């Protein structure tokens, strides 16, 4: 019995060892499987700090699910792999129900490790089978672990690639966003105001402004050019210019430039270079004829040049007319008509009208409505040569030109020193011309009038006899009675100078007014018209004595005349 028990124990020992070895391998395989599963779980589970945003997380694919649970796909069953699971159909409920404790078979304690004989499996065979099964199971587990490792590696590589692509895309997106933010920051200043748009607007505004300025300049230049062309055309063809004829006297040997400057000075032309150009283009340089020519500012440059090249000396008859010192304008008009030069009334009309653009006309600022003959005093005494049947305005211009040449710049300056106008000087000179019997007395006569004018409170009236005679002449010539005008010319009735000249004085009388005798104490004079003597007095008593002397001279002269008869 003991031997048999020993034999059973000896035979059971290898079986126990095999079972322990099998259990060890199963535990190892289970640990490997568990380790692989945990590794897969750890691989599949992303670290919390590296987790992507919820929007960026990729949905788990079927492949990932397969890789996480390979054992489920293969229906891995350890008992089936070890051959410990019966292939029989599951027992029905009655058979699978637990038996009562009383009905459970009893085995001897020593025989607990003995496999029933009816199974047909020996202990040695069972150990070999288990060993083989364990070996196969280990191989399968190893293979399965390798596949699982490959799947996990592939899944990890795929996820890494996806993560890398996503990270790259995210990085690119971040870079683009940063670039956009940087670009956006450039569009605003520190106060949040847009800069780029404003610059664009400024650029557009500047371009628009430049365009407008350019267009304005072009229009302005075009306008200026058009105005210049129009002005040149009007000048060359005499458009809108004075139609009055004027006498132009060309000197012997005058060049084109000399003639052009002369025409410019006499307000006939405004463009000297243009006149010279027209003359050269018409081959008229050197063809001008010296002498008098009648021109009008309304003539074209070509017409003027043609007229200046005409010789009129032998074509018309001329007549000389003399105007003495002290003659009136009415007397001058009569002389012109008597010599068949022009009509007297037409001459007076044009002469009093003036407007011939001579220098002295610019100094005629006095516009006294009480003047009888407006230009009395400006018909300068001289000998003139006129064409017979000349136009009256041409005659008037010729006399104007002569007067203008007799008044110098020094005369105008002296007038300013004396605080006198040209009209006042000529008016006073006409009185000196009428009062002085000789040229030698003119300066003293002028001094008397100056002294009385400067002492107007003591001598309010000049009391000149020639002014009274001229007032009577006006009264006779007026078609409509004008006592105010007549009285204004009579210095016995009116204070100061008369409204205008009473005759046409010569150069000596004008100089006497400008440069009078320096004696400022003489206030009276008496003249003996018969003898030509003039007596000057410093006070009224002397004047009355001189007056008696002159009257005695007149009486003696009259008695002598009666005795002779």
Coordinates of C-alpha atoms in Angstrom, one line a residue:
X1 CA 0.0 0.0 0.0
X2 CA 2.8 2.3 0.9
X3 CA 4.6 1.4 -2.2
X4 CA 1.6 1.9 -4.2
X5 CA 1.1 5.3 -2.7
X6 CA 4.7 6.2 -3.2
X7 CA 4.4 5.1 -6.8
X8 CA 1.3 7.3 -7.2
X9 CA 3.1 10.2 -5.6
X10 CA 6.1 9.7 -7.8
X11 CA 3.9 9.6 -10.9
X12 CA 2.0 12.6 -9.6
X13 CA 5.2 14.6 -9.1
X14 CA 6.0 15.0 -12.8
X15 CA 2.4 15.9 -13.4
X16 CA 2.5 18.5 -10.7
X17 CA 5.7 19.9 -12.2
X18 CA 4.2 20.0 -15.7
X19 CA 1.1 21.7 -14.4
X20 CA 3.2 24.2 -12.5
X21 CA 5.3 24.8 -15.7
X22 CA 2.2 25.2 -17.7
X23 CA 0.7 27.6 -15.2
X24 CA 3.9 29.6 -15.2
X25 CA 3.8 29.9 -19.0
X26 CA 0.2 30.8 -18.9
X27 CA 0.9 33.5 -16.4
X28 CA 3.8 34.8 -18.5
X29 CA 1.6 34.8 -21.6
X30 CA -1.1 36.5 -19.7
X31 CA 1.3 39.1 -18.4
X32 CA 2.7 39.6 -21.9
X33 CA -0.9 39.9 -23.3
X34 CA -1.8 42.3 -20.5
X35 CA 1.4 44.2 -21.0
X36 CA 0.6 44.5 -24.7
X37 CA -2.9 45.5 -24.0
X38 CA -1.7 48.1 -21.5
X39 CA 0.9 49.3 -24.0
X40 CA -1.8 49.6 -26.7
X41 CA -4.0 51.4 -24.2
X42 CA -1.2 53.8 -23.3
X43 CA -0.3 54.3 -26.9
X44 CA -3.9 55.0 -27.8
X45 CA -4.3 57.3 -24.9
X46 CA -2.7 60.7 -25.6
X47 CA -1.0 62.6 -22.8
X48 CA -3.2 65.3 -21.4
X49 CA -0.6 68.1 -21.9
X50 CA -0.2 67.2 -25.6
X51 CA -3.9 66.8 -26.3
X52 CA -5.1 68.6 -29.4
X53 CA -8.2 70.9 -29.2
X54 CA -11.5 69.2 -29.4
X55 CA -12.1 70.5 -32.9
X56 CA -8.8 69.2 -34.1
X57 CA -9.1 65.6 -32.6
X58 CA -9.4 63.0 -35.3
X59 CA -12.2 60.5 -35.0
X60 CA -11.0 57.0 -34.1
X61 CA -10.9 54.8 -37.1
X62 CA -11.8 51.1 -37.4
X63 CA -8.2 50.2 -37.8
X64 CA -7.4 51.9 -34.5
X65 CA -10.2 50.0 -32.8
X66 CA -8.9 46.7 -34.3
X67 CA -5.4 47.5 -33.1
X68 CA -6.6 48.1 -29.6
X69 CA -8.5 44.8 -29.3
X70 CA -6.9 42.2 -31.4
X71 CA -7.8 39.4 -29.0
X72 CA -11.5 40.1 -29.5
X73 CA -11.2 39.9 -33.3
X74 CA -9.6 36.4 -33.1
X75 CA -11.9 35.1 -30.4
X76 CA -8.9 34.1 -28.4
X77 CA -9.8 31.4 -25.8
X78 CA -7.0 30.1 -23.6
X79 CA -8.9 27.0 -22.5
X80 CA -9.7 26.1 -26.1
X81 CA -6.0 26.6 -27.0
X82 CA -5.0 24.3 -24.2
X83 CA -7.5 21.6 -25.1
X84 CA -9.2 21.7 -21.8
X85 CA -12.5 22.8 -23.1
X86 CA -14.9 20.1 -24.3
X87 CA -16.1 20.3 -27.8
X88 CA -19.4 18.9 -26.8
X89 CA -22.5 20.9 -26.9
X90 CA -23.4 22.6 -23.7
X91 CA -25.4 20.5 -21.4
X92 CA -29.0 21.4 -20.8
X93 CA -30.1 23.1 -17.6
X94 CA -30.8 19.9 -15.8
X95 CA -27.4 18.5 -16.4
X96 CA -25.6 21.8 -15.7
X97 CA -27.4 22.4 -12.5
X98 CA -25.3 21.9 -9.4
X99 CA -25.8 18.6 -7.7
X100 CA -26.7 18.5 -4.1
X101 CA -23.8 18.0 -1.7
X102 CA -25.2 14.6 -0.8
X103 CA -25.1 13.5 -4.4
X104 CA -21.5 14.7 -5.2
X105 CA -19.1 11.8 -5.8
X106 CA -16.5 11.3 -3.2
X107 CA -12.9 10.7 -4.1
X108 CA -10.3 9.5 -1.8
X109 CA -8.0 12.3 -0.7
X110 CA -5.0 10.5 -2.0
X111 CA -6.5 9.8 -5.3
X112 CA -7.4 13.5 -6.0
X113 CA -4.6 14.0 -8.5
X114 CA -5.4 10.8 -10.4
X115 CA -7.0 11.3 -13.8
X116 CA -9.9 8.8 -14.3
X117 CA -8.8 5.9 -16.4
X118 CA -11.9 6.1 -18.5
X119 CA -10.6 9.3 -20.1
X120 CA -7.8 7.4 -21.7
X121 CA -5.1 9.9 -20.9
X122 CA -2.0 9.0 -19.0
X123 CA 0.0 11.4 -16.9
X124 CA 3.0 11.3 -19.2
X125 CA 0.8 11.9 -22.3
X126 CA -1.0 14.7 -20.6
X127 CA 2.3 16.4 -19.7
X128 CA 3.5 16.2 -23.2
X129 CA 0.3 17.4 -24.6
X130 CA 0.2 20.3 -22.2
X131 CA 3.8 21.1 -23.0
X132 CA 3.1 21.0 -26.7
X133 CA 0.0 23.1 -26.2
X134 CA 1.9 25.5 -24.1
X135 CA 4.6 25.7 -26.7
X136 CA 2.1 26.3 -29.5
X137 CA 0.3 28.8 -27.2
X138 CA 3.5 30.6 -26.5
X139 CA 4.3 30.7 -30.3
X140 CA 0.8 32.0 -31.0
X141 CA 1.1 34.5 -28.2
X142 CA 4.4 35.6 -29.5
X143 CA 3.1 35.9 -33.0
X144 CA 0.1 37.7 -31.8
X145 CA 2.2 40.0 -29.7
X146 CA 4.4 40.7 -32.8
X147 CA 1.4 41.5 -34.9
X148 CA 0.0 43.6 -32.1
X149 CA 3.3 45.4 -31.8
X150 CA 3.4 45.9 -35.6
X151 CA -0.2 47.2 -35.6
X152 CA 0.5 49.4 -32.7
X153 CA 3.7 50.7 -34.4
X154 CA 1.8 51.3 -37.7
X155 CA -1.0 52.9 -35.8
X156 CA 1.5 55.0 -33.9
X157 CA 3.3 56.0 -37.1
X158 CA 0.1 56.9 -38.8
X159 CA -1.1 58.9 -35.8
X160 CA 2.3 60.6 -35.6
X161 CA 2.2 61.4 -39.3
X162 CA -1.4 62.7 -38.9
X163 CA -0.3 64.7 -35.8
X164 CA 2.7 66.0 -37.6
X165 CA 0.6 67.0 -40.6
X166 CA -2.0 68.6 -38.4
X167 CA 0.7 70.3 -36.4
X168 CA 2.3 71.6 -39.6
X169 CA -1.0 72.7 -40.8
X170 CA -1.7 74.3 -37.5
X171 CA 1.7 75.9 -37.5
X172 CA 1.2 77.3 -41.0
X173 CA -2.2 78.5 -39.9
X174 CA -0.7 80.2 -36.9
X175 CA 2.1 81.7 -39.0
X176 CA -0.5 83.0 -41.4
X177 CA -2.6 84.4 -38.6
X178 CA 0.5 86.0 -37.1
X179 CA 1.3 87.5 -40.5
X180 CA -2.3 88.7 -40.9
X181 CA -2.1 90.2 -37.4
X182 CA 1.2 91.9 -38.2
X183 CA -0.3 93.2 -41.5
X184 CA -3.4 94.3 -39.6
X185 CA -1.3 96.1 -37.0
X186 CA 0.4 98.0 -39.8
X187 CA -3.0 99.3 -40.9
X188 CA -3.6 101.0 -37.6
X189 CA -1.6 103.5 -35.6
X190 CA -1.2 103.6 -31.8
X191 CA -4.7 105.2 -31.5
X192 CA -6.3 102.5 -33.5
X193 CA -6.8 104.7 -36.6
X194 CA -6.4 103.1 -40.0
X195 CA -3.1 104.1 -41.6
X196 CA -2.9 102.1 -44.8
X197 CA -6.3 103.1 -46.0
X198 CA -5.6 106.7 -45.2
X199 CA -2.3 106.5 -47.1
X200 CA -4.1 105.1 -50.1
X201 CA -6.6 107.8 -49.8
X202 CA -3.8 110.3 -49.6
X203 CA -2.1 108.8 -52.6
X204 CA -5.4 108.8 -54.5
X205 CA -6.0 112.3 -53.2
X206 CA -2.5 113.4 -54.2
X207 CA -2.9 111.8 -57.6
X208 CA -6.2 113.5 -58.1
X209 CA -4.8 116.8 -56.8
X210 CA -1.8 116.5 -59.1
X211 CA -4.1 115.7 -62.0
X212 CA -6.3 118.7 -61.2
X213 CA -3.3 121.0 -60.8
X214 CA -1.9 119.8 -64.1
X215 CA -5.2 120.3 -65.8
X216 CA -5.5 123.7 -64.3
X217 CA -2.0 124.6 -65.4
X218 CA -2.8 123.4 -68.9
X219 CA -6.0 125.3 -69.0
X220 CA -4.3 128.4 -67.6
X221 CA -1.4 128.2 -70.1
X222 CA -3.9 127.6 -72.9
X223 CA -5.9 130.6 -71.8
X224 CA -2.8 132.8 -71.5
X225 CA -1.7 131.6 -74.9
X226 CA -5.1 132.3 -76.4
X227 CA -5.2 135.7 -74.8
X228 CA -1.7 136.5 -76.0
X229 CA -2.5 135.4 -79.6
X230 CA -5.7 137.4 -79.5
X231 CA -3.8 140.5 -78.2
X232 CA -1.2 140.2 -80.9
X233 CA -3.8 139.8 -83.6
X234 CA -5.7 142.8 -82.3
X235 CA -2.6 144.9 -82.1
X236 CA -1.4 143.9 -85.6
X237 CA -4.7 144.7 -87.2
X238 CA -5.6 147.7 -85.1
X239 CA -8.8 146.2 -83.6
X240 CA -10.5 148.2 -80.9
X241 CA -8.0 151.1 -81.2
X242 CA -8.4 154.8 -81.6
X243 CA -9.6 155.7 -85.1
X244 CA -8.5 159.3 -85.0
X245 CA -5.8 160.3 -87.5
X246 CA -2.5 161.7 -86.4
X247 CA 0.4 163.3 -88.0
X248 CA 3.7 161.4 -87.7
X249 CA 6.8 163.3 -88.8
X250 CA 9.6 161.0 -89.9
X251 CA 13.1 162.5 -89.7
X252 CA 15.6 162.1 -92.5
X253 CA 17.7 158.9 -92.2
X254 CA 15.4 157.3 -89.6
X255 CA 15.8 153.5 -89.3
X256 CA 13.0 151.0 -88.8
X257 CA 13.9 150.8 -85.1
X258 CA 13.8 154.6 -84.8
X259 CA 10.4 154.8 -86.5
X260 CA 9.0 151.9 -84.4
X261 CA 10.1 153.6 -81.2
X262 CA 8.6 156.9 -82.4
X263 CA 5.3 155.2 -83.1
X264 CA 5.4 153.5 -79.7
X265 CA 6.1 156.8 -77.9
X266 CA 3.2 158.4 -79.7
X267 CA 0.9 155.5 -78.7
X268 CA 0.4 154.3 -82.3
X269 CA 1.8 150.8 -81.7
X270 CA 2.4 148.7 -78.6
X271 CA 4.9 146.1 -80.0
X272 CA 8.1 147.4 -81.4
X273 CA 9.6 144.0 -82.2
X274 CA 6.4 143.0 -84.0
X275 CA 6.5 146.1 -86.1
X276 CA 10.1 145.5 -87.1
X277 CA 9.3 141.9 -88.0
X278 CA 6.4 142.9 -90.2
X279 CA 8.6 145.6 -91.9
X280 CA 11.3 143.0 -92.5
X281 CA 8.9 140.4 -93.9
X282 CA 7.5 143.0 -96.3
X283 CA 11.0 144.1 -97.4
X284 CA 10.3 147.7 -96.3
X285 CA 13.5 148.3 -94.3
X286 CA 15.2 151.4 -95.7
X287 CA 12.2 152.4 -97.8
X288 CA 10.7 154.9 -95.4
X289 CA 10.1 158.5 -96.6
X290 CA 11.0 161.4 -94.4
X291 CA 8.3 164.0 -93.7
X292 CA 4.8 164.1 -92.4
X293 CA 2.5 161.1 -92.6
X294 CA -1.1 160.8 -91.5
X295 CA -1.6 157.6 -89.5
X296 CA -4.3 156.1 -87.3
X297 CA -3.8 153.6 -84.4
X298 CA -6.7 151.7 -85.9
X299 CA -4.5 150.9 -89.0
X300 CA -2.8 147.6 -89.3
X301 CA 0.9 147.4 -89.1
X302 CA 1.2 146.7 -92.8
X303 CA -1.0 149.7 -93.6
X304 CA 1.1 151.9 -91.4
X305 CA 4.3 150.7 -93.1
X306 CA 2.8 151.3 -96.6
X307 CA 1.8 154.8 -95.6
X308 CA 5.2 155.6 -94.2
X309 CA 6.8 154.6 -97.5
X310 CA 4.6 157.0 -99.5
X311 CA 6.0 160.4 -100.7
X312 CA 3.3 163.1 -100.3
X313 CA 5.5 166.2 -100.7
X314 CA 4.7 166.9 -104.3
X315 CA 1.1 165.6 -104.2
X316 CA -0.5 168.3 -102.1
X317 CA -0.4 172.1 -101.7
X318 CA 0.8 173.5 -98.3
X319 CA 0.2 176.8 -96.6
X320 CA 2.0 178.6 -93.8
X321 CA -0.1 180.1 -90.9
X322 CA 1.3 182.3 -88.1
X323 CA -0.2 182.4 -84.6
X324 CA 1.2 185.4 -82.6
X325 CA 1.8 185.4 -78.8
X326 CA -1.4 186.4 -77.0
X327 CA -3.8 185.5 -79.7
X328 CA -7.0 183.7 -78.7
X329 CA -8.1 180.3 -79.8
X330 CA -11.0 181.9 -81.8
X331 CA -8.5 184.1 -83.6
X332 CA -6.3 181.0 -84.5
X333 CA -9.4 179.2 -85.9
X334 CA -10.2 182.2 -88.1
X335 CA -6.7 182.3 -89.4
X336 CA -6.9 178.6 -90.4
X337 CA -10.1 179.1 -92.2
X338 CA -8.9 182.2 -93.9
X339 CA -5.9 180.3 -95.2
X340 CA -8.2 177.4 -96.5
X341 CA -6.6 174.9 -94.1
X342 CA -9.8 173.8 -92.4
X343 CA -13.2 174.9 -91.1
X344 CA -12.9 177.1 -88.0
X345 CA -15.8 175.5 -86.0
X346 CA -14.6 172.0 -86.8
X347 CA -11.1 173.0 -85.7
X348 CA -12.4 174.3 -82.4
X349 CA -14.4 171.1 -81.9
X350 CA -11.4 168.8 -82.4
X351 CA -8.9 171.1 -80.6
X352 CA -11.1 171.4 -77.4
X353 CA -11.8 167.7 -77.6
X354 CA -8.2 166.6 -77.4
X355 CA -7.4 163.0 -76.6
X356 CA -4.3 162.7 -78.8
X357 CA -2.3 161.0 -76.1
X358 CA 0.4 163.6 -75.7
X359 CA 2.3 163.9 -72.5
X360 CA 1.0 167.3 -71.5
X361 CA -2.6 166.0 -71.7
X362 CA -1.9 163.7 -68.8
X363 CA -1.3 166.8 -66.6
X364 CA -4.6 168.4 -67.4
X365 CA -6.4 167.4 -64.2
X366 CA -8.5 170.6 -63.8
X367 CA -12.0 170.1 -65.1
X368 CA -13.6 173.4 -64.5
X369 CA -17.1 173.5 -66.0
X370 CA -16.9 177.3 -66.2
X371 CA -14.2 177.2 -68.9
X372 CA -15.3 178.8 -72.2
X373 CA -12.7 177.3 -74.5
X374 CA -11.4 174.2 -72.8
X375 CA -8.0 174.2 -74.5
X376 CA -7.5 178.0 -74.6
X377 CA -3.8 178.7 -73.9
X378 CA -2.5 175.5 -75.6
X379 CA -2.4 176.7 -79.2
X380 CA 1.3 177.5 -78.9
X381 CA 2.2 180.7 -80.8
X382 CA 4.4 179.7 -83.8
X383 CA 4.5 179.5 -87.6
X384 CA 2.9 176.3 -88.9
X385 CA 2.8 174.6 -92.3
X386 CA -0.4 172.8 -93.1
X387 CA -1.8 171.0 -96.2
X388 CA -4.6 172.9 -97.8
X389 CA -7.9 171.3 -97.1
X390 CA -6.4 169.3 -94.2
X391 CA -8.6 167.4 -91.8
X392 CA -9.2 169.6 -88.7
X393 CA -8.2 166.8 -86.3
X394 CA -4.8 166.5 -88.1
X395 CA -4.4 170.3 -87.8
X396 CA -5.2 170.1 -84.1
X397 CA -2.7 167.2 -83.5
X398 CA 0.0 169.2 -85.2
X399 CA -0.5 172.2 -82.8
X400 CA -0.7 169.8 -79.8
X401 CA 2.6 168.2 -80.8
X402 CA 4.3 171.6 -81.0
X403 CA 3.0 172.6 -77.5
X404 CA 4.1 169.2 -76.1
X405 CA 7.6 169.8 -77.3
X406 CA 7.8 173.2 -75.7
X407 CA 7.1 172.0 -72.1
X408 CA 10.1 170.2 -70.6
X409 CA 10.5 167.8 -67.6
X410 CA 12.2 170.7 -65.7
X411 CA 9.0 172.7 -66.2
X412 CA 6.9 170.0 -64.6
X413 CA 9.3 169.7 -61.7
X414 CA 9.1 173.5 -61.2
X415 CA 5.4 173.4 -61.2
X416 CA 5.5 170.8 -58.3
X417 CA 7.8 173.1 -56.4
X418 CA 5.4 176.0 -56.8
X419 CA 2.5 173.8 -56.0
X420 CA 0.8 174.8 -59.3
X421 CA -0.9 172.7 -62.0
X422 CA -0.1 173.0 -65.7
X423 CA -3.5 174.7 -66.2
X424 CA -2.8 177.3 -63.5
X425 CA 0.6 178.1 -65.0
X426 CA -0.8 178.5 -68.5
X427 CA -3.7 180.7 -67.2
X428 CA -1.3 182.9 -65.2
X429 CA 1.1 183.1 -68.2
X430 CA -1.8 184.2 -70.4
X431 CA -2.4 187.1 -68.0
X432 CA 1.3 188.0 -68.0
X433 CA 1.4 187.8 -71.8
X434 CA -1.5 190.3 -71.9
X435 CA -0.2 192.7 -69.2
X436 CA 3.5 192.9 -70.0
X437 CA 4.2 195.3 -72.8
X438 CA 7.7 194.0 -73.1
X439 CA 9.4 190.7 -72.4
X440 CA 11.7 192.4 -69.9
X441 CA 8.8 193.3 -67.7
X442 CA 7.3 189.8 -67.7
X443 CA 9.1 188.4 -64.6
X444 CA 8.1 191.4 -62.5
X445 CA 4.5 191.3 -63.7
X446 CA 4.5 187.6 -62.8
X447 CA 6.0 188.4 -59.4
X448 CA 3.1 190.9 -58.7
X449 CA 0.5 188.2 -59.4
X450 CA 2.4 185.6 -57.3
X451 CA 2.7 188.0 -54.4
X452 CA -1.0 188.9 -54.5
X453 CA -2.0 185.2 -54.7
X454 CA 0.2 184.4 -51.7
X455 CA -1.4 187.3 -49.8
X456 CA -5.0 186.5 -50.7
X457 CA -6.4 187.7 -47.4
X458 CA -5.0 191.2 -48.1
X459 CA -5.4 191.1 -51.9
X460 CA -8.3 188.7 -52.7
X461 CA -8.6 189.9 -56.3
X462 CA -6.0 190.1 -58.9
X463 CA -7.7 193.1 -60.7
X464 CA -6.3 192.4 -64.2
X465 CA -7.8 194.5 -67.0
X466 CA -7.3 191.9 -69.8
X467 CA -9.5 189.5 -67.9
X468 CA -12.3 191.9 -68.0
X469 CA -12.0 192.4 -71.7
X470 CA -12.0 188.6 -72.2
X471 CA -15.1 188.3 -70.1
X472 CA -16.8 190.8 -72.4
X473 CA -15.7 188.7 -75.4
X474 CA -17.3 185.6 -73.8
X475 CA -20.5 187.4 -73.3
X476 CA -20.6 188.4 -76.9
X477 CA -19.8 184.9 -78.2
X478 CA -22.1 182.9 -75.9
X479 CA -25.3 181.8 -77.7
X480 CA -26.9 181.2 -74.3
X481 CA -26.3 183.8 -71.6
X482 CA -24.2 182.5 -68.7
X483 CA -23.4 185.3 -66.3
X484 CA -21.7 182.9 -63.9
X485 CA -19.1 182.1 -66.5
X486 CA -18.6 185.7 -67.5
X487 CA -18.2 186.8 -63.9
X488 CA -15.7 184.0 -63.1
X489 CA -13.4 185.3 -65.8
X490 CA -13.4 188.9 -64.6
X491 CA -10.8 189.2 -61.9
X492 CA -12.3 192.5 -60.7
X493 CA -15.4 190.6 -59.7
X494 CA -14.0 187.1 -58.8
X495 CA -11.1 186.2 -56.5
X496 CA -8.1 184.3 -57.6
X497 CA -7.3 183.0 -61.1
X498 CA -10.0 182.9 -63.8
X499 CA -11.3 179.4 -64.8
X500 CA -8.9 179.2 -67.8
X501 CA -6.4 181.1 -69.9
X502 CA -7.5 184.3 -71.7
X503 CA -5.1 183.8 -74.6
X504 CA -2.2 181.6 -75.9
X505 CA 1.0 182.7 -74.2
X506 CA 4.5 182.3 -75.6
X507 CA 7.5 180.5 -74.0
X508 CA 8.8 183.8 -72.3
X509 CA 5.5 184.3 -70.4
X510 CA 5.5 180.7 -69.3
X511 CA 9.1 180.9 -68.0
X512 CA 8.2 184.2 -66.2
X513 CA 5.5 182.4 -64.3
X514 CA 7.8 179.5 -63.4
X515 CA 10.8 181.8 -62.5
X516 CA 9.3 185.2 -61.4
X517 CA 11.3 188.2 -60.1
X518 CA 12.4 187.4 -56.5
X519 CA 11.1 190.8 -55.2
X520 CA 8.2 189.7 -53.0
X521 CA 7.2 193.2 -51.9
X522 CA 5.7 194.6 -55.1
X523 CA 1.9 194.3 -55.3
X524 CA 0.9 196.8 -58.0
X525 CA 1.9 197.8 -61.5
X526 CA 0.6 200.3 -64.1
X527 CA 1.3 200.1 -67.8
X528 CA 1.4 202.8 -70.4
X529 CA 0.1 201.0 -73.5
X530 CA 1.2 203.8 -75.8
X531 CA 4.7 204.0 -74.6
X532 CA 5.0 200.4 -73.5
X533 CA 6.3 201.4 -70.1
X534 CA 5.3 199.5 -66.9
X535 CA 5.5 201.1 -63.4
X536 CA 5.6 198.8 -60.3
X537 CA 4.6 199.8 -56.8
X538 CA 5.1 198.4 -53.3
X539 CA 2.0 200.0 -51.8
X540 CA -1.3 201.7 -52.7
X541 CA 0.1 205.2 -52.5
X542 CA 2.9 204.5 -55.0
X543 CA 0.4 202.8 -57.2
X544 CA -2.0 205.8 -57.2
X545 CA 0.9 208.1 -58.0
X546 CA 2.0 205.9 -60.9
X547 CA -1.6 205.8 -62.1
X548 CA -1.8 209.6 -62.2
X549 CA 1.5 209.6 -64.1
X550 CA 0.2 207.2 -66.7
X551 CA -3.0 209.2 -67.0
X552 CA -1.0 212.4 -67.6
X553 CA 1.0 210.6 -70.3
X554 CA -2.2 209.6 -72.0
X555 CA -3.5 213.2 -71.8
X556 CA -0.3 214.6 -73.2
X557 CA -0.3 212.1 -76.0
X558 CA -3.9 212.9 -76.8
X559 CA -3.2 216.7 -76.8
X560 CA -0.2 216.3 -79.0
X561 CA -2.3 214.2 -81.4
X562 CA -5.0 216.9 -81.5
X563 CA -2.5 219.6 -82.1
X564 CA -1.0 217.8 -85.0
X565 CA -4.5 217.3 -86.5

